[in-house]
PDB file of C-alpha atoms in Angstrom:
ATOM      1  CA  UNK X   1       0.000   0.000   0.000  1.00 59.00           C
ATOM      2  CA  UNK X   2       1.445   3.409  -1.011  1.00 69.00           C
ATOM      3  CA  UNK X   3       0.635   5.977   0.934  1.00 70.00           C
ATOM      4  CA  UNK X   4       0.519   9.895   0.165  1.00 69.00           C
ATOM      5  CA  UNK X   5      -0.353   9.062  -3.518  1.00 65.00           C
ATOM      6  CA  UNK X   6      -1.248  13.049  -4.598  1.00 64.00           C
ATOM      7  CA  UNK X   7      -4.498  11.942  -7.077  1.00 69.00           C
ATOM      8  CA  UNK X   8      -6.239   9.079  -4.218  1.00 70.00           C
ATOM      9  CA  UNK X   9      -8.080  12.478  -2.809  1.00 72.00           C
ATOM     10  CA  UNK X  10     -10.522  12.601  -5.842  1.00 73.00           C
ATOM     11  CA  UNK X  11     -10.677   9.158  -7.376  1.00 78.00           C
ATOM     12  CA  UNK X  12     -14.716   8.461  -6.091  1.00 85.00           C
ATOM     13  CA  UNK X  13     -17.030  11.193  -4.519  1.00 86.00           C
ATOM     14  CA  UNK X  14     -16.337   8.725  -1.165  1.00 88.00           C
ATOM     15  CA  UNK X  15     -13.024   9.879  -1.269  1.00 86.00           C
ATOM     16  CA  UNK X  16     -13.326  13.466  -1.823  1.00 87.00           C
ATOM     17  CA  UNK X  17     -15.726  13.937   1.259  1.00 90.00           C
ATOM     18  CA  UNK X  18     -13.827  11.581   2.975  1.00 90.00           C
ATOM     19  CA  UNK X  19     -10.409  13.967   2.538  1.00 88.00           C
ATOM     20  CA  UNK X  20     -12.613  16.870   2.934  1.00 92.00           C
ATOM     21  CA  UNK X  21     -13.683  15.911   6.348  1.00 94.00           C
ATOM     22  CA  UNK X  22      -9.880  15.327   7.714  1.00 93.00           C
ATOM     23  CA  UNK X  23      -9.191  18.678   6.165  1.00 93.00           C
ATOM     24  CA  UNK X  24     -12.050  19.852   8.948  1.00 96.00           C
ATOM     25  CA  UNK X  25     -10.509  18.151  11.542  1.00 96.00           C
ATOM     26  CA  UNK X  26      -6.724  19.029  10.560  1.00 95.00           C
ATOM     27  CA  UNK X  27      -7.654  22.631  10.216  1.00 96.00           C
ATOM     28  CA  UNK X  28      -9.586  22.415  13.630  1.00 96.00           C
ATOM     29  CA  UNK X  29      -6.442  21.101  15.332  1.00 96.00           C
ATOM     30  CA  UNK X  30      -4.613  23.588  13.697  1.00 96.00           C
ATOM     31  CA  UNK X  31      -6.435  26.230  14.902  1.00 96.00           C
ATOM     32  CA  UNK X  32      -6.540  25.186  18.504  1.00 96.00           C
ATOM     33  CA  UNK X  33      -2.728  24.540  18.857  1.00 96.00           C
ATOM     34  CA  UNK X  34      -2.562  28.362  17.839  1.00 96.00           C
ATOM     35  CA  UNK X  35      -5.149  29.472  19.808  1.00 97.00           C
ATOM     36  CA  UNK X  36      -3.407  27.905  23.090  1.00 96.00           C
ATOM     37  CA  UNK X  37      -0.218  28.915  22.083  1.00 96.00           C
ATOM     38  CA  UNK X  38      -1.577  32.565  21.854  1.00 97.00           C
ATOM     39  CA  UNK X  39      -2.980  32.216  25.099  1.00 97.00           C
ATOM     40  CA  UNK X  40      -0.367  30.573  26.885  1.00 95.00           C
ATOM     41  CA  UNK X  41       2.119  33.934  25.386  1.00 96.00           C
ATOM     42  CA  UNK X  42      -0.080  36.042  27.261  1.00 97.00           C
ATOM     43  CA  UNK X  43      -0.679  34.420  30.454  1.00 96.00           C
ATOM     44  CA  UNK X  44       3.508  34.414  30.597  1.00 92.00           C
ATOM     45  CA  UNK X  45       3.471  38.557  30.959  1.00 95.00           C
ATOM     46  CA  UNK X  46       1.922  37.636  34.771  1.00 95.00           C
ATOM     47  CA  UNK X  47       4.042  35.943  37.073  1.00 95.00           C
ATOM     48  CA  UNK X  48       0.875  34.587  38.761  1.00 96.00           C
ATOM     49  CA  UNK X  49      -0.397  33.255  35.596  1.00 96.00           C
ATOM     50  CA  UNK X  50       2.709  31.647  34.494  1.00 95.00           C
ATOM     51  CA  UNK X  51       1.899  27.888  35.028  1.00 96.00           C
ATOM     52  CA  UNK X  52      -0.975  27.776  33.862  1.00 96.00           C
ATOM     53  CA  UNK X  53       0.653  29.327  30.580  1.00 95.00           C
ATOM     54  CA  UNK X  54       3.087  26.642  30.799  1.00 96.00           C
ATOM     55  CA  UNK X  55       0.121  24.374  30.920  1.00 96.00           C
ATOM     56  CA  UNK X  56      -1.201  25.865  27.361  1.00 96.00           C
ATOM     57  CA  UNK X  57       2.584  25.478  25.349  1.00 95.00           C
ATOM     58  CA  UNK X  58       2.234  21.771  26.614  1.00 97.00           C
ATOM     59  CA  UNK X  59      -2.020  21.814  25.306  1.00 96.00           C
ATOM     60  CA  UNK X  60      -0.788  23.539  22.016  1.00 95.00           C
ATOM     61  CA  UNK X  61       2.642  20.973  21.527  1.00 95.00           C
ATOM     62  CA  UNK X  62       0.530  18.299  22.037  1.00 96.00           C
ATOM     63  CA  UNK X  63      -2.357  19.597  19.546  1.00 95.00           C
ATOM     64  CA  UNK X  64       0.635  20.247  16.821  1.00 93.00           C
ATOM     65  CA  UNK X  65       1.737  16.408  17.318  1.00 94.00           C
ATOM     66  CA  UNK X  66      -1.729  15.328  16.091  1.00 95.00           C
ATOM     67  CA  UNK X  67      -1.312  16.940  12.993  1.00 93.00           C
ATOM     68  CA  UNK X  68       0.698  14.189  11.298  1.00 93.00           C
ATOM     69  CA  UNK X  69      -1.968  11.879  13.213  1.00 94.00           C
ATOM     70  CA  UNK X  70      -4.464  13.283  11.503  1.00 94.00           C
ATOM     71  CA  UNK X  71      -2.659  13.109   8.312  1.00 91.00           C
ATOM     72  CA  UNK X  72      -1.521   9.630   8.489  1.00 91.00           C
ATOM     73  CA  UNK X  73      -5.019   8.523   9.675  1.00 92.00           C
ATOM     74  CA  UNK X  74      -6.465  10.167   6.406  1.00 90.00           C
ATOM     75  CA  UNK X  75      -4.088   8.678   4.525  1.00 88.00           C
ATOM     76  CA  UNK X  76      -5.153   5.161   5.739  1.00 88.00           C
ATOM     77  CA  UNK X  77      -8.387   5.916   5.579  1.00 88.00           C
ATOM     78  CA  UNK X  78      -8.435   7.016   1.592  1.00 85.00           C
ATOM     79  CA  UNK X  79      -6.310   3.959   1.027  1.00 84.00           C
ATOM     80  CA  UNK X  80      -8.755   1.552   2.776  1.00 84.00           C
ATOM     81  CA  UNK X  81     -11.642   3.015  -0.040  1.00 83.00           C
ATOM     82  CA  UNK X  82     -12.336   0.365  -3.048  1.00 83.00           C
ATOM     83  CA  UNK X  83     -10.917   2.696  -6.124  1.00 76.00           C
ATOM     84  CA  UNK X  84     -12.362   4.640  -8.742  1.00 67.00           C
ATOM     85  CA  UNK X  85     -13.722   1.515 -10.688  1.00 60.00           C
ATOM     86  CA  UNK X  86     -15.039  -0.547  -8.255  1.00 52.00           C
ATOM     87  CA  UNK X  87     -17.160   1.866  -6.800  1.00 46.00           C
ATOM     88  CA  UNK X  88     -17.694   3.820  -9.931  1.00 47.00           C
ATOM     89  CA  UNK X  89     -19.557   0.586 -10.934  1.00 45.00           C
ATOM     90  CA  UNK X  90     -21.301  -0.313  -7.915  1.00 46.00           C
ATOM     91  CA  UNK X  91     -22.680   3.147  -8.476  1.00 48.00           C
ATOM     92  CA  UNK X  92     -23.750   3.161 -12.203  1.00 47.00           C
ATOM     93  CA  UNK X  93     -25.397  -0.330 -11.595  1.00 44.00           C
ATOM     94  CA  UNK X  94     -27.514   0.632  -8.597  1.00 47.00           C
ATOM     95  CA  UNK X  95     -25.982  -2.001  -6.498  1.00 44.00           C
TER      96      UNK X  95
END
């Protein structure tokens, strides 16, 4: 199985809403690493608020690790899907 193949995205309609879904979720992980790495920048200006910064770089590290997670996962996922002509035919034949 080869993964990272740049055309698998689009071979059936199953895999384009399939790669557009982990896009969601990649995105969404994105966002929150940043979000908690933003936070955690401000809360380090106060000396009383410090930890619980510290606490946020670890939330965002850990948020930026699941982004090859979610990539790898996607990738096994798409490659798991019957291709193009399998379910192309399925389709076309009602079945």
């Amino acid at each position: 199985m080869k993964l990272f193949r740049t055309r698998r995205f689009d071979q059936t309609q199953r895999h384009r809403d399939l790669y557009s879904l982990y896009e969601l979720i990649y995105a969404g992980v994105d966002l929150l690493a940043a979000i908690a790495f933003i936070i955690g920048s401000i809360l380090f200006f106060y000396k009383s608020l410090m930890e619980a910064g510290t606490w946020l770089f670890l939330v965002g590290s850990i948020f930026f690790a699941l982004r090859p997670t979610v990539r790898m996962l996607r990738e096994l996922h798409l490659a798991a899907l019957p291709s193009g002509g399998q379910e192309e035919t399925e389709t076309n034949t009602g079945l």
